[in-house]
Amino acid sequence: MKADPLESLEHLNIELPSWGFADTGTRFGKFLQDGAAINTADKFADAGVVNKVTACCPLVAVHALWDFSEEEPPARVAEIAASHGGEIGSINANLFQDQEYKLGSFGNPDADIRQRALDHRLDC
């Protein structure tokens, strides 16, 4: 017996990327947008609105260097998420942004860069 597609949607959960609510970009440039979130609280507020409208986006993927700080450590960010009806999903490391990673992170030919990547990942 085939599952009812509409019934399957009742169980659908989509994890939103926090960086999708801010001015973000690629290695080719940054894309500025009116009304972009300017801090972590704004990102979770925006994600909360999406979840209220869709009822299927309770998780927000965060980026270790962009969403956590000394002022907003992971526990505080989790509180912010909860205050907007969501929670932290995946926690992503930053192993691509710095020029030192142009030859890779864990597979970089430079042992110091491999160690830096490992240390950063363990910090996440």
Short mmCIF file of C-alpha atoms in Angstrom, two decimals:
data_model
loop_
_atom_site.label_atom_id
_atom_site.label_comp_id
_atom_site.label_asym_id
_atom_site.label_seq_id
_atom_site.Cartn_x
_atom_site.Cartn_y
_atom_site.Cartn_z
CA MET A 1 0.00 0.00 0.00
CA LYS A 2 1.37 3.42 -0.93
CA ALA A 3 1.65 6.17 1.65
CA ASP A 4 -0.59 9.17 1.20
CA PRO A 5 1.68 12.03 0.04
CA LEU A 6 -0.26 14.61 2.02
CA GLU A 7 -0.03 12.48 5.14
CA SER A 8 3.72 12.17 4.60
CA LEU A 9 3.97 15.95 4.68
CA GLU A 10 2.73 15.88 8.28
CA HIS A 11 6.10 14.36 9.22
CA LEU A 12 8.29 16.55 6.99
CA ASN A 13 11.01 18.51 8.78
CA ILE A 14 13.37 20.86 6.96
CA GLU A 15 16.47 22.29 8.60
CA LEU A 16 17.03 25.91 7.62
CA PRO A 17 20.56 27.33 7.30
CA SER A 18 21.07 30.35 9.59
CA TRP A 19 23.26 32.01 6.98
CA GLY A 20 20.34 32.04 4.56
CA PHE A 21 18.77 34.85 6.59
CA ALA A 22 21.82 37.13 6.52
CA ASP A 23 23.82 38.92 3.86
CA THR A 24 25.78 35.98 2.57
CA GLY A 25 27.78 35.08 -0.43
CA THR A 26 30.06 32.66 -2.12
CA ARG A 27 33.68 32.75 -3.08
CA PHE A 28 32.51 34.99 -5.93
CA GLY A 29 31.09 37.76 -3.77
CA LYS A 30 28.59 38.79 -1.13
CA PHE A 31 24.92 39.29 -1.88
CA LEU A 32 23.31 42.14 0.04
CA GLN A 33 19.57 42.10 0.69
CA ASP A 34 17.19 44.52 2.36
CA GLY A 35 15.93 43.27 5.69
CA ALA A 36 18.75 40.77 6.15
CA ALA A 37 19.37 39.51 9.68
CA ILE A 38 22.21 41.37 11.36
CA ASN A 39 22.80 39.02 14.29
CA THR A 40 22.01 35.53 15.55
CA ALA A 41 18.81 36.62 17.28
CA ASP A 42 17.53 38.10 14.01
CA LYS A 43 18.31 34.85 12.19
CA PHE A 44 16.32 32.79 14.68
CA ALA A 45 13.48 35.33 14.68
CA ASP A 46 13.26 35.02 10.90
CA ALA A 47 13.49 31.23 11.08
CA GLY A 48 10.71 31.26 13.68
CA VAL A 49 8.44 33.09 11.25
CA VAL A 50 9.20 30.54 8.54
CA ASN A 51 8.38 27.72 10.94
CA LYS A 52 5.12 29.38 12.00
CA VAL A 53 4.05 29.68 8.38
CA THR A 54 5.18 26.22 7.26
CA ALA A 55 5.06 24.17 10.50
CA CYS A 56 7.94 22.07 9.15
CA CYS A 57 11.13 24.01 9.88
CA PRO A 58 11.87 23.72 13.61
CA LEU A 59 15.63 23.22 13.21
CA VAL A 60 18.22 25.80 12.22
CA ALA A 61 21.70 24.78 11.10
CA VAL A 62 24.31 27.12 12.55
CA HIS A 63 27.85 28.00 11.62
CA ALA A 64 30.41 27.81 14.42
CA LEU A 65 32.27 31.00 13.48
CA TRP A 66 29.27 33.01 12.37
CA ASP A 67 26.66 32.13 14.99
CA PHE A 68 28.65 31.53 18.18
CA SER A 69 30.83 34.04 20.01
CA GLU A 70 32.06 34.80 23.50
CA GLU A 71 28.97 36.98 23.98
CA GLU A 72 26.68 34.32 22.50
CA PRO A 73 28.09 30.85 23.29
CA PRO A 74 26.18 27.74 22.15
CA ALA A 75 24.02 27.59 25.30
CA ARG A 76 22.88 31.19 24.81
CA VAL A 77 22.18 30.60 21.11
CA ALA A 78 20.07 27.57 22.08
CA GLU A 79 18.06 29.84 24.40
CA ILE A 80 17.60 32.35 21.58
CA ALA A 81 16.43 29.55 19.28
CA ALA A 82 13.94 28.27 21.86
CA SER A 83 12.56 31.78 22.41
CA HIS A 84 11.55 31.77 18.73
CA GLY A 85 10.11 28.26 18.77
CA GLY A 86 13.10 26.52 17.24
CA GLU A 87 16.26 24.70 18.11
CA ILE A 88 19.80 24.31 16.85
CA GLY A 89 20.24 21.60 14.26
CA SER A 90 23.56 20.90 12.57
CA ILE A 91 26.66 22.79 13.72
CA ASN A 92 28.94 23.54 10.79
CA ALA A 93 32.66 24.21 11.00
CA ASN A 94 34.46 26.76 8.85
CA LEU A 95 37.00 24.80 6.87
CA PHE A 96 36.72 26.71 3.61
CA GLN A 97 36.76 30.46 4.16
CA ASP A 98 40.42 31.14 4.97
CA GLN A 99 42.98 31.19 2.17
CA GLU A 100 45.03 28.58 4.02
CA TYR A 101 42.35 26.02 3.13
CA LYS A 102 42.64 26.52 -0.63
CA LEU A 103 44.40 23.13 -0.81
CA GLY A 104 41.95 21.51 1.58
CA SER A 105 41.65 21.21 5.33
CA PHE A 106 42.09 17.67 6.68
CA GLY A 107 43.87 16.61 3.47
CA ASN A 108 46.05 19.71 3.15
CA PRO A 109 49.70 18.93 2.39
CA ASP A 110 50.78 21.27 5.24
CA ALA A 111 50.68 19.47 8.60
CA ASP A 112 50.15 22.76 10.50
CA ILE A 113 47.02 23.53 8.47
CA ARG A 114 45.69 20.00 8.98
CA GLN A 115 46.20 20.43 12.72
CA ARG A 116 44.48 23.84 12.69
CA ALA A 117 41.50 22.29 10.88
CA LEU A 118 41.33 19.46 13.40
CA ASP A 119 41.57 21.87 16.35
CA HIS A 120 38.77 24.03 14.91
CA ARG A 121 36.55 21.00 14.30
CA LEU A 122 37.07 19.80 17.87
CA ASP A 123 36.15 23.29 19.12
CA CYS A 124 32.83 23.04 17.29
#
